[in-house]
Each structure stands twice: as structure tokens, then as C-alpha cells.
Amino acid sequence: MLRRREFLRAAGAGVLAGAGALGFGGCGRAGGGPDGDLRIVLANHVWSTAIRKRIGEFEDLTHRRVLVSTMTADQLSSTYTVKLNASAPDVDVMMYRPLQEQLLFARNGWLADLTDRVGADTEYAWPDMQAGVRERVTTEGRVFGVPIVTERPTLYYRRDLVPDGRPPATLEELFQTALRLHDPAAGLTGFAGRGQRNGAVSMFSSYLYSFGGDFIVDGRSGIAAPEAIAAYEYYGRLLREAGPLGVSNMSLEQITPIFAQGKAAFAIDADAVYRNFVDPATSLVGDRTGFAPFPAGPAGSRPFNIPSWGLAINAFSERRDAAWEFLRWATSPTTVLAQQRDGVPGARTSAWQDANALAAFPPDLAASMAAGSATGVPRDRPDVVQVGRARDIVGRPMIAAILGEDVAAEARDASSELEDFLARDARQRRI
């Protein structure tokens, strides 16, 4: 096994030298035990695609074979729930969503405590991780994961359709322009955005914050406050009057092709997946797509800025030391810099300060990312243990708004439900 200093130096040199193909060049033994193959489960994501190209380097450095499984986000959560409930040791490294799963997983004792590991290794440079994202992988003062991808919402727009090439700077301007360009008869939607009750909550959060609201305020429900109701009404009207048919059933997977096929003038979604919107292989409008910061609402532009994904170690793994070696390699300063130079937005401050790393993104996208990082809120959903249930609750007024129903009444009813939920959640939070 490599000493820490040797390992980090070798990992950095190997990553910056070039990308290796996924292979099994190591000589680790298959099967269980500390010397067995390292088993990693990843989500279908641009970060996963990028790191898989380099895993051969890690195998060469550690002389250990790596087995990788890739799943959708929903499949990932289901797999973890089944395996970790059974204390299964056959997953070592877990790609997970800190804001969605950390409180629950940590409370259940499913995640290895990484506090001493990240704190004792000066070359790993834990303080180089952005302060907000470090906060999101820390529960009751203990670190349970390492952030790998950050994201903020960005405004995707058709430069050929926007007057004078100037994107909307405010939410009101966005609504008026989207409504004017909305022409379903001609096959053009003014705005493509998430409308699915649960799946849209994270993207809706930026509208809520920019109207001056929040999901939870001082431990109590905030979704019936005037600011929250105004945000719900705005978002619902935008999707109802300028969005595609069936929008209340749409998430990222549905709106991306709408925009990429030239059927939408505007879209707002995560900047980390921008390539899905502009990839020449799938997009008809990639060469005409511009990027802009999240438009300002009554409270200014307050988008989320979060670690959308992280890596954690299964508490039941027999290869926790080897798993930590992988985390150190995959999230070291040099690896993150290399990934960011390839267009994957990471969590380290040093990478964001590197001119070559920013050059990997279109200039207007880099400017949008910088703006979102400066004013961003480090959460995009209620900060609770049972996140899925909370998202269903706070998504109720949004669906009412999209359908043109009484938003205020729905918000009051949902707020009462959220109050009861928060009382139960408070009793579950301790680990």
C-alpha cells in the first residue's frame, strides 16, 4: 500500500498526464476481505463518465482491481436502501446525494465517519473544499462524505430568439419574453422547466429564495408565507402559460430534449449538465445557445449553490482503507483540477481560481457559474431526514399553481402538513 504522501503525489502526476481507459490492470484479488476488489457504485452523471476514464490509473497506482456499477439516481437510492439495511459489505464506495440522503444514511449508521481522515491529511487539503459544500457533508460536526460535483441553476437561452442577444436579467423580464415567444402552433415553447411535484422542488428553490422565501424558517414551515406564495404563483404561471404540454409530469430528462431539439426559447436547469443541452451529437441548437445567471426576483438573484453529488464509504465495507484511498485520489486537488479542466465543475476553491479550468467552459457559462457561486444558497430542498416526503409536501402548491388552482389555500394546507412533518423529523435527526 502506498504511503499517503507518495500516493497523492503519484495520483496528481498520473491524472494531469492524461486519461486512461477503464481497465483491470491491477493485481488485487477478487472476492471479499481487505485485499479484495474495490467495488464502486456510481450514478449516471458527467462526473462518473469522466472518472471512469481514469480509473485505470488508480488501479496501476494501488495494484487493486476496481469494479464499477453505474445506475440512475433512483436505482442508486433503492440499491443502497436494500443493501445497507442488510449491512451488506459488497459496496465499498458510494456515490450519493448529500442533500437528499446524508441525514438519513448517517442516522442509520450506514456511512463511515471520515472526520479524522479528512482532517489529519494536510496534503489532501480539506479546507480547500468550498465552505458551503463542506457544511453539506457534515452532520453534527462529523464528516460523512466528500463532495465531487457542485452545481447552480443557469438560464439557457436561444441567442437567435432573444432581442439584441440580451438575456432576461429579472424573473419578470423572463416571463414576459417567454410568453411573447411562446408559439405552440409553430412548435416553439417559451420556457422549458421542471414541473414534476417531487423532482421540480430542487430547481424551484431558486425562485423561492429569489422571492425572499424559504422552505423552513427557524424550524417552522415557511411555505405559506407571502413570499413563498408569490414564488409558487410565479413559477406556476410561467409553466402554465409559456411551458410545454404535460409539464407537471416533466423533470430534467424530459425538458433537456425539448430545448436541445430547438423547441424552447428558454430553460433553467443545472449548469453541471450543460453539455446535455449543447452536445452537437444530440442538440440542434448548441451553436445558438447562450448562458446567463439566474434572473433576479424581488429579493435579488439567489440561486442554490450545492454539492449535488458526493462520495461516501459504506460503514459495513471490509475495504474501508482502500475505499478512502479511492476518495483521496478521486477528490484530490490535482484530480479535481483535471476534471474541471475537462468541464466538470468541482468543489475545490483552488480549481475555481485556475484560469485554465474556467476556460473549459463557455465564457458566458463560466460567468453564470461565478455569479451563482457568489450569491448562492447552500441547499435546494428542505433540510430534513425524510427528504422525499418533504419534497412531496412542498411540491403541492407548485402543482396547484401550474394547474391554475388556489395556490394560497393549497400552500396553507401543505404548510400545516409540513409543520406536523417537521415535529416528527426533529425527533429523528440525532445520530
GROMACS .gro file of C-alpha atoms in nm:
model
  431
    1MET     CA    1   0.000   0.000   0.000
    2LEU     CA    2   0.132   0.343  -0.089
    3ARG     CA    3   0.222   0.588   0.180
    4ARG     CA    4  -0.009   0.888   0.181
    5ARG     CA    5   0.245   1.141   0.053
    6GLU     CA    6   0.361   0.907  -0.223
    7PHE     CA    7   0.006   0.820  -0.320
    8LEU     CA    8  -0.118   1.178  -0.351
    9ARG     CA    9   0.190   1.286  -0.548
   10ALA     CA   10   0.161   0.989  -0.783
   11ALA     CA   11  -0.214   1.037  -0.827
   12GLY     CA   12  -0.170   1.401  -0.918
   13ALA     CA   13   0.102   1.334  -1.169
   14GLY     CA   14  -0.092   1.049  -1.326
   15VAL     CA   15  -0.414   1.243  -1.361
   16LEU     CA   16  -0.261   1.551  -1.517
   17ALA     CA   17  -0.061   1.339  -1.758
   18GLY     CA   18  -0.371   1.210  -1.937
   19ALA     CA   19  -0.682   0.998  -1.914
   20GLY     CA   20  -0.651   0.622  -1.901
   21ALA     CA   21  -0.921   0.383  -2.012
   22LEU     CA   22  -1.121   0.181  -1.766
   23GLY     CA   23  -0.943  -0.147  -1.721
   24PHE     CA   24  -0.840  -0.411  -1.475
   25GLY     CA   25  -0.466  -0.367  -1.482
   26GLY     CA   26  -0.429  -0.407  -1.105
   27CYS     CA   27  -0.347  -0.733  -0.937
   28GLY     CA   28  -0.587  -0.723  -0.642
   29ARG     CA   29  -0.765  -1.047  -0.561
   30ALA     CA   30  -1.133  -1.092  -0.641
   31GLY     CA   31  -1.375  -1.170  -0.363
   32GLY     CA   32  -1.411  -1.040  -0.009
   33GLY     CA   33  -1.170  -0.929   0.259
   34PRO     CA   34  -0.944  -0.623   0.284
   35ASP     CA   35  -0.742  -0.728  -0.022
   36GLY     CA   36  -1.041  -0.796  -0.249
   37ASP     CA   37  -1.162  -0.595  -0.546
   38LEU     CA   38  -1.278  -0.243  -0.470
   39ARG     CA   39  -1.647  -0.215  -0.557
   40ILE     CA   40  -1.776   0.128  -0.654
   41VAL     CA   41  -2.133   0.230  -0.733
   42LEU     CA   42  -2.181   0.548  -0.940
   43ALA     CA   43  -2.474   0.745  -1.077
   44ASN     CA   44  -2.528   0.815  -1.446
   45HIS     CA   45  -2.360   1.156  -1.445
   46VAL     CA   46  -2.095   1.352  -1.631
   47TRP     CA   47  -1.862   1.319  -1.331
   48SER     CA   48  -1.893   0.940  -1.344
   49THR     CA   49  -1.815   0.936  -1.715
   50ALA     CA   50  -1.504   1.146  -1.659
   51ILE     CA   51  -1.370   0.950  -1.362
   52ARG     CA   52  -1.426   0.611  -1.527
   53LYS     CA   53  -1.180   0.712  -1.799
   54ARG     CA   54  -0.911   0.749  -1.530
   55ILE     CA   55  -0.979   0.452  -1.304
   56GLY     CA   56  -0.707   0.252  -1.479
   57GLU     CA   57  -0.456   0.497  -1.332
   58PHE     CA   58  -0.588   0.431  -0.983
   59GLU     CA   59  -0.560   0.056  -1.040
   60ASP     CA   60  -0.200   0.095  -1.154
   61LEU     CA   61  -0.116   0.311  -0.851
   62THR     CA   62  -0.273   0.081  -0.593
   63HIS     CA   63  -0.240  -0.260  -0.762
   64ARG     CA   64  -0.605  -0.324  -0.688
   65ARG     CA   65  -0.881  -0.409  -0.931
   66VAL     CA   66  -1.182  -0.177  -0.935
   67LEU     CA   67  -1.532  -0.297  -1.025
   68VAL     CA   68  -1.775  -0.019  -1.121
   69SER     CA   69  -2.155  -0.031  -1.136
   70THR     CA   70  -2.350   0.262  -1.280
   71MET     CA   71  -2.718   0.331  -1.214
   72THR     CA   72  -2.979   0.606  -1.231
   73ALA     CA   73  -3.025   0.819  -0.921
   74ASP     CA   74  -3.347   0.640  -0.825
   75GLN     CA   75  -3.191   0.297  -0.876
   76LEU     CA   76  -2.897   0.405  -0.665
   77SER     CA   77  -3.115   0.503  -0.369
   78SER     CA   78  -3.314   0.181  -0.389
   79THR     CA   79  -2.997  -0.029  -0.406
   80TYR     CA   80  -2.845   0.143  -0.104
   81THR     CA   81  -3.163   0.106   0.100
   82VAL     CA   82  -3.180  -0.268   0.035
   83LYS     CA   83  -2.809  -0.344   0.078
   84LEU     CA   84  -2.737  -0.119   0.374
   85ASN     CA   85  -3.048  -0.227   0.561
   86ALA     CA   86  -2.896  -0.573   0.541
   87SER     CA   87  -2.550  -0.449   0.648
   88ALA     CA   88  -2.414  -0.580   0.317
   89PRO     CA   89  -2.036  -0.534   0.274
   90ASP     CA   90  -2.030  -0.573  -0.105
   91VAL     CA   91  -2.035  -0.200  -0.183
   92ASP     CA   92  -1.727  -0.003  -0.079
   93VAL     CA   93  -1.752   0.343  -0.236
   94MET     CA   94  -2.094   0.502  -0.276
   95MET     CA   95  -2.181   0.797  -0.496
   96TYR     CA   96  -2.469   0.969  -0.317
   97ARG     CA   97  -2.664   1.296  -0.291
   98PRO     CA   98  -2.560   1.477   0.029
   99LEU     CA   99  -2.871   1.695   0.048
  100GLN     CA  100  -3.106   1.407  -0.025
  101GLU     CA  101  -2.957   1.117   0.165
  102GLN     CA  102  -2.691   1.215   0.417
  103LEU     CA  103  -2.907   1.280   0.723
  104LEU     CA  104  -3.096   0.952   0.679
  105PHE     CA  105  -2.790   0.741   0.595
  106ALA     CA  106  -2.582   0.888   0.878
  107ARG     CA  107  -2.862   0.843   1.130
  108ASN     CA  108  -2.898   0.479   1.021
  109GLY     CA  109  -2.526   0.417   1.071
  110TRP     CA  110  -2.469   0.336   0.704
  111LEU     CA  111  -2.184   0.580   0.635
  112ALA     CA  112  -1.829   0.557   0.763
  113ASP     CA  113  -1.715   0.860   0.965
  114LEU     CA  114  -1.446   1.041   0.763
  115THR     CA  115  -1.376   1.323   1.009
  116ASP     CA  116  -1.031   1.203   1.119
  117ARG     CA  117  -0.932   1.104   0.767
  118VAL     CA  118  -1.004   1.441   0.605
  119GLY     CA  119  -0.869   1.637   0.900
  120ALA     CA  120  -0.539   1.454   0.950
  121ASP     CA  121  -0.412   1.469   0.593
  122THR     CA  122  -0.270   1.816   0.518
  123GLU     CA  123  -0.184   1.730   0.157
  124TYR     CA  124  -0.543   1.634   0.092
  125ALA     CA  125  -0.629   1.997   0.182
  126TRP     CA  126  -0.980   1.960   0.321
  127PRO     CA  127  -1.011   2.339   0.381
  128ASP     CA  128  -0.969   2.384   0.003
  129MET     CA  129  -1.322   2.244  -0.038
  130GLN     CA  130  -1.572   2.528  -0.059
  131ALA     CA  131  -1.710   2.615   0.283
  132GLY     CA  132  -2.074   2.570   0.182
  133VAL     CA  133  -2.021   2.224   0.038
  134ARG     CA  134  -1.815   2.112   0.339
  135GLU     CA  135  -2.113   2.210   0.551
  136ARG     CA  136  -2.347   1.992   0.347
  137VAL     CA  137  -2.142   1.673   0.401
  138THR     CA  138  -2.107   1.738   0.775
  139THR     CA  139  -2.370   1.621   1.024
  140GLU     CA  140  -2.344   1.707   1.394
  141GLY     CA  141  -1.980   1.800   1.345
  142ARG     CA  142  -1.888   1.472   1.174
  143VAL     CA  143  -1.789   1.438   0.808
  144PHE     CA  144  -1.963   1.152   0.629
  145GLY     CA  145  -1.883   1.224   0.266
  146VAL     CA  146  -1.667   1.415   0.021
  147PRO     CA  147  -1.829   1.646  -0.237
  148ILE     CA  148  -1.745   1.576  -0.601
  149VAL     CA  149  -1.973   1.797  -0.813
  150THR     CA  150  -2.117   2.140  -0.749
  151GLU     CA  151  -2.399   2.293  -0.943
  152ARG     CA  152  -2.611   2.602  -0.969
  153PRO     CA  153  -2.903   2.683  -1.196
  154THR     CA  154  -2.824   2.866  -1.516
  155LEU     CA  155  -3.051   3.027  -1.774
  156TYR     CA  156  -3.019   2.850  -2.110
  157TYR     CA  157  -3.147   3.066  -2.394
  158ARG     CA  158  -3.161   3.080  -2.770
  159ARG     CA  159  -2.940   3.368  -2.877
  160ASP     CA  160  -3.116   3.387  -3.214
  161LEU     CA  161  -3.453   3.445  -3.046
  162VAL     CA  162  -3.359   3.691  -2.773
  163PRO     CA  163  -3.383   4.061  -2.865
  164ASP     CA  164  -3.038   4.219  -2.912
  165GLY     CA  165  -2.885   3.898  -2.773
  166ARG     CA  166  -2.952   4.027  -2.421
  167PRO     CA  167  -3.089   3.755  -2.190
  168PRO     CA  168  -3.350   3.842  -1.927
  169ALA     CA  169  -3.196   3.983  -1.611
  170THR     CA  170  -3.509   3.956  -1.396
  171LEU     CA  171  -3.776   3.695  -1.347
  172GLU     CA  172  -4.042   3.937  -1.465
  173GLU     CA  173  -3.849   4.001  -1.785
  174LEU     CA  174  -3.807   3.626  -1.832
  175PHE     CA  175  -4.181   3.572  -1.803
  176GLN     CA  176  -4.272   3.850  -2.046
  177THR     CA  177  -4.016   3.741  -2.306
  178ALA     CA  178  -4.103   3.372  -2.277
  179LEU     CA  179  -4.473   3.450  -2.312
  180ARG     CA  180  -4.411   3.662  -2.621
  181LEU     CA  181  -4.204   3.389  -2.789
  182HIS     CA  182  -4.439   3.107  -2.688
  183ASP     CA  183  -4.594   2.971  -3.008
  184PRO     CA  184  -4.708   2.608  -2.975
  185ALA     CA  185  -4.863   2.613  -3.322
  186ALA     CA  186  -4.517   2.675  -3.465
  187GLY     CA  187  -4.361   2.412  -3.238
  188LEU     CA  188  -4.194   2.661  -3.002
  189THR     CA  189  -4.234   2.665  -2.624
  190GLY     CA  190  -4.143   2.984  -2.444
  191PHE     CA  191  -3.995   2.816  -2.137
  192ALA     CA  192  -3.900   2.456  -2.050
  193GLY     CA  193  -3.871   2.387  -1.678
  194ARG     CA  194  -3.927   2.105  -1.434
  195GLY     CA  195  -4.285   2.063  -1.321
  196GLN     CA  196  -4.289   1.720  -1.157
  197ARG     CA  197  -4.412   1.754  -0.798
  198ASN     CA  198  -4.111   1.592  -0.629
  199GLY     CA  199  -3.844   1.630  -0.896
  200ALA     CA  200  -3.900   2.002  -0.954
  201VAL     CA  201  -3.853   2.110  -0.591
  202SER     CA  202  -3.476   2.149  -0.617
  203MET     CA  203  -3.499   2.378  -0.921
  204PHE     CA  204  -3.797   2.568  -0.777
  205SER     CA  205  -3.590   2.653  -0.468
  206SER     CA  206  -3.402   2.929  -0.653
  207TYR     CA  207  -3.731   3.101  -0.740
  208LEU     CA  208  -3.840   3.068  -0.377
  209TYR     CA  209  -3.516   3.221  -0.244
  210SER     CA  210  -3.521   3.498  -0.506
  211PHE     CA  211  -3.872   3.596  -0.395
  212GLY     CA  212  -3.740   3.619  -0.036
  213GLY     CA  213  -3.889   3.291   0.089
  214ASP     CA  214  -3.762   2.958   0.220
  215PHE     CA  215  -3.898   2.611   0.283
  216ILE     CA  216  -3.821   2.620   0.656
  217VAL     CA  217  -3.773   2.933   0.867
  218ASP     CA  218  -3.647   2.900   1.226
  219GLY     CA  219  -3.755   2.536   1.235
  220ARG     CA  220  -4.109   2.612   1.116
  221SER     CA  221  -4.276   2.581   0.778
  222GLY     CA  222  -4.219   2.881   0.553
  223ILE     CA  223  -4.422   2.773   0.252
  224ALA     CA  224  -4.738   2.966   0.341
  225ALA     CA  225  -4.554   3.298   0.382
  226PRO     CA  226  -4.649   3.571   0.132
  227GLU     CA  227  -4.305   3.547  -0.033
  228ALA     CA  228  -4.342   3.173  -0.082
  229ILE     CA  229  -4.694   3.202  -0.223
  230ALA     CA  230  -4.572   3.468  -0.467
  231ALA     CA  231  -4.292   3.237  -0.580
  232TYR     CA  232  -4.531   2.944  -0.629
  233GLU     CA  233  -4.771   3.162  -0.826
  234TYR     CA  234  -4.495   3.298  -1.047
  235TYR     CA  235  -4.346   2.958  -1.126
  236GLY     CA  236  -4.684   2.801  -1.190
  237ARG     CA  237  -4.790   3.079  -1.422
  238LEU     CA  238  -4.459   3.066  -1.613
  239LEU     CA  239  -4.500   2.693  -1.679
  240ARG     CA  240  -4.876   2.712  -1.734
  241GLU     CA  241  -4.872   2.998  -1.984
  242ALA     CA  242  -4.532   2.957  -2.151
  243GLY     CA  243  -4.441   2.593  -2.085
  244PRO     CA  244  -4.490   2.268  -2.279
  245LEU     CA  245  -4.797   2.048  -2.259
  246GLY     CA  246  -4.781   1.795  -1.978
  247VAL     CA  247  -4.521   1.996  -1.787
  248SER     CA  248  -4.647   1.879  -1.447
  249ASN     CA  249  -4.501   1.537  -1.530
  250MET     CA  250  -4.165   1.665  -1.652
  251SER     CA  251  -3.822   1.659  -1.491
  252LEU     CA  252  -3.473   1.708  -1.635
  253GLU     CA  253  -3.497   1.400  -1.859
  254GLN     CA  254  -3.798   1.549  -2.039
  255ILE     CA  255  -3.705   1.916  -2.069
  256THR     CA  256  -3.349   1.862  -2.194
  257PRO     CA  257  -3.453   1.721  -2.533
  258ILE     CA  258  -3.723   1.986  -2.571
  259PHE     CA  259  -3.459   2.257  -2.557
  260ALA     CA  260  -3.190   2.061  -2.742
  261GLN     CA  261  -3.426   1.997  -3.034
  262GLY     CA  262  -3.491   2.368  -3.074
  263LYS     CA  263  -3.844   2.357  -2.931
  264ALA     CA  264  -3.791   2.601  -2.642
  265ALA     CA  265  -3.666   2.958  -2.622
  266PHE     CA  266  -3.558   2.937  -2.256
  267ALA     CA  267  -3.482   2.674  -1.996
  268ILE     CA  268  -3.343   2.690  -1.644
  269ASP     CA  269  -3.161   2.392  -1.503
  270ALA     CA  270  -2.831   2.285  -1.350
  271ASP     CA  271  -2.509   2.416  -1.506
  272ALA     CA  272  -2.333   2.084  -1.434
  273VAL     CA  273  -2.533   1.916  -1.712
  274TYR     CA  274  -2.489   2.191  -1.972
  275ARG     CA  275  -2.338   1.951  -2.222
  276ASN     CA  276  -2.669   1.768  -2.244
  277PHE     CA  277  -2.820   2.089  -2.379
  278VAL     CA  278  -2.549   2.174  -2.633
  279ASP     CA  279  -2.383   1.846  -2.736
  280PRO     CA  280  -2.359   1.855  -3.119
  281ALA     CA  281  -2.447   1.485  -3.128
  282THR     CA  282  -2.790   1.547  -2.976
  283SER     CA  283  -2.858   1.921  -2.991
  284LEU     CA  284  -2.980   2.114  -3.294
  285VAL     CA  285  -2.921   2.449  -3.125
  286GLY     CA  286  -2.593   2.404  -2.940
  287ASP     CA  287  -2.421   2.667  -3.153
  288ARG     CA  288  -2.704   2.913  -3.077
  289THR     CA  289  -2.732   2.851  -2.702
  290GLY     CA  290  -2.629   3.118  -2.454
  291PHE     CA  291  -2.596   3.102  -2.075
  292ALA     CA  292  -2.685   3.363  -1.816
  293PRO     CA  293  -2.711   3.390  -1.436
  294PHE     CA  294  -3.035   3.304  -1.263
  295PRO     CA  295  -3.263   3.609  -1.312
  296ALA     CA  296  -3.327   3.836  -1.016
  297GLY     CA  297  -3.655   3.827  -0.828
  298PRO     CA  298  -3.785   4.075  -0.567
  299ALA     CA  299  -3.507   3.961  -0.328
  300GLY     CA  300  -3.238   3.962  -0.598
  301SER     CA  301  -3.075   3.664  -0.767
  302ARG     CA  302  -3.045   3.392  -0.502
  303PRO     CA  303  -2.988   3.059  -0.675
  304PHE     CA  304  -2.885   2.743  -0.498
  305ASN     CA  305  -2.513   2.652  -0.498
  306ILE     CA  306  -2.479   2.294  -0.380
  307PRO     CA  307  -2.273   1.976  -0.385
  308SER     CA  308  -2.518   1.777  -0.594
  309TRP     CA  309  -2.316   1.457  -0.555
  310GLY     CA  310  -2.055   1.321  -0.319
  311LEU     CA  311  -1.863   1.004  -0.239
  312ALA     CA  312  -1.908   0.812   0.084
  313ILE     CA  313  -1.780   0.484   0.226
  314ASN     CA  314  -2.010   0.202   0.325
  315ALA     CA  315  -1.978   0.159   0.702
  316PHE     CA  316  -2.002  -0.220   0.654
  317SER     CA  317  -1.726  -0.241   0.391
  318GLU     CA  318  -1.429  -0.470   0.462
  319ARG     CA  319  -1.214  -0.240   0.246
  320ARG     CA  320  -1.263   0.098   0.414
  321ASP     CA  321  -0.892   0.188   0.394
  322ALA     CA  322  -0.882   0.108   0.023
  323ALA     CA  323  -1.207   0.296  -0.026
  324TRP     CA  324  -1.054   0.601   0.140
  325GLU     CA  325  -0.756   0.577  -0.096
  326PHE     CA  326  -1.001   0.599  -0.385
  327LEU     CA  327  -1.178   0.901  -0.234
  328ARG     CA  328  -0.844   1.074  -0.177
  329TRP     CA  329  -0.738   1.010  -0.536
  330ALA     CA  330  -1.071   1.096  -0.697
  331THR     CA  331  -1.113   1.421  -0.498
  332SER     CA  332  -0.751   1.533  -0.453
  333PRO     CA  333  -0.667   1.890  -0.564
  334THR     CA  334  -0.495   1.768  -0.879
  335THR     CA  335  -0.773   1.528  -0.981
  336VAL     CA  336  -1.043   1.788  -0.924
  337LEU     CA  337  -0.841   2.040  -1.126
  338ALA     CA  338  -0.803   1.790  -1.411
  339GLN     CA  339  -1.174   1.711  -1.403
  340GLN     CA  340  -1.264   2.079  -1.404
  341ARG     CA  341  -1.033   2.143  -1.696
  342ASP     CA  342  -1.242   1.878  -1.873
  343GLY     CA  343  -1.560   2.072  -1.797
  344VAL     CA  344  -1.684   1.905  -1.475
  345PRO     CA  345  -1.749   2.169  -1.205
  346GLY     CA  346  -1.587   2.053  -0.883
  347ALA     CA  347  -1.596   2.156  -0.520
  348ARG     CA  348  -1.242   2.287  -0.461
  349THR     CA  349  -1.172   2.659  -0.437
  350SER     CA  350  -0.830   2.616  -0.599
  351ALA     CA  351  -0.985   2.470  -0.915
  352TRP     CA  352  -1.225   2.762  -0.949
  353GLN     CA  353  -0.930   3.000  -0.921
  354ASP     CA  354  -0.745   2.829  -1.206
  355ALA     CA  355  -0.779   3.021  -1.535
  356ASN     CA  356  -0.733   2.707  -1.743
  357ALA     CA  357  -1.011   2.531  -1.552
  358LEU     CA  358  -1.256   2.812  -1.618
  359ALA     CA  359  -1.151   2.814  -1.984
  360ALA     CA  360  -1.302   2.466  -2.017
  361PHE     CA  361  -1.649   2.622  -2.001
  362PRO     CA  362  -1.809   2.864  -2.247
  363PRO     CA  363  -1.724   3.217  -2.124
  364ASP     CA  364  -2.084   3.315  -2.054
  365LEU     CA  365  -2.141   2.987  -1.866
  366ALA     CA  366  -1.830   3.047  -1.656
  367ALA     CA  367  -1.964   3.394  -1.573
  368SER     CA  368  -2.301   3.244  -1.477
  369MET     CA  369  -2.129   2.988  -1.253
  370ALA     CA  370  -1.924   3.259  -1.083
  371ALA     CA  371  -2.234   3.472  -1.023
  372GLY     CA  372  -2.425   3.177  -0.878
  373SER     CA  373  -2.136   3.084  -0.651
  374ALA     CA  374  -2.120   3.441  -0.517
  375THR     CA  375  -2.487   3.474  -0.424
  376GLY     CA  376  -2.589   3.109  -0.390
  377VAL     CA  377  -2.775   2.938  -0.106
  378PRO     CA  378  -2.614   2.606   0.003
  379ARG     CA  379  -2.934   2.398  -0.020
  380ASP     CA  380  -3.201   2.328  -0.280
  381ARG     CA  381  -3.459   2.132  -0.076
  382PRO     CA  382  -3.582   2.106   0.284
  383ASP     CA  383  -3.302   2.004   0.518
  384VAL     CA  384  -3.467   1.705   0.683
  385VAL     CA  385  -3.416   1.331   0.734
  386GLN     CA  386  -3.703   1.209   0.513
  387VAL     CA  387  -3.630   1.439   0.220
  388GLY     CA  388  -3.852   1.261  -0.031
  389ARG     CA  389  -4.161   1.305   0.186
  390ALA     CA  390  -4.081   1.671   0.250
  391ARG     CA  391  -4.039   1.733  -0.123
  392ASP     CA  392  -4.381   1.584  -0.189
  393ILE     CA  393  -4.532   1.822   0.065
  394VAL     CA  394  -4.365   2.142  -0.052
  395GLY     CA  395  -4.433   2.047  -0.414
  396ARG     CA  396  -4.810   2.053  -0.362
  397PRO     CA  397  -4.859   2.432  -0.403
  398MET     CA  398  -4.637   2.425  -0.712
  399ILE     CA  399  -4.863   2.174  -0.885
  400ALA     CA  400  -5.168   2.377  -0.781
  401ALA     CA  401  -5.009   2.684  -0.941
  402ILE     CA  402  -4.929   2.501  -1.264
  403LEU     CA  403  -5.290   2.380  -1.284
  404GLY     CA  404  -5.428   2.728  -1.211
  405GLU     CA  405  -5.582   2.631  -0.878
  406ASP     CA  406  -5.598   2.827  -0.550
  407VAL     CA  407  -5.230   2.847  -0.456
  408ALA     CA  408  -5.275   3.027  -0.124
  409ALA     CA  409  -5.524   2.770   0.003
  410GLU     CA  410  -5.305   2.480  -0.108
  411ALA     CA  411  -4.999   2.644   0.049
  412ARG     CA  412  -5.175   2.685   0.385
  413ASP     CA  413  -5.288   2.323   0.384
  414ALA     CA  414  -4.944   2.197   0.277
  415SER     CA  415  -4.781   2.419   0.540
  416SER     CA  416  -4.991   2.258   0.813
  417GLU     CA  417  -4.883   1.916   0.687
  418LEU     CA  418  -4.520   2.029   0.682
  419GLU     CA  419  -4.546   2.155   1.042
  420ASP     CA  420  -4.656   1.810   1.157
  421PHE     CA  421  -4.380   1.651   0.950
  422LEU     CA  422  -4.111   1.879   1.098
  423ALA     CA  423  -4.218   1.791   1.453
  424ARG     CA  424  -4.161   1.422   1.377
  425ASP     CA  425  -3.843   1.493   1.183
  426ALA     CA  426  -3.688   1.679   1.476
  427ARG     CA  427  -3.710   1.362   1.683
  428GLN     CA  428  -3.528   1.161   1.411
  429ARG     CA  429  -3.234   1.388   1.341
  430ARG     CA  430  -2.988   1.275   1.605
  431ILE     CA  431  -2.726   1.017   1.502
   0.00000   0.00000   0.00000
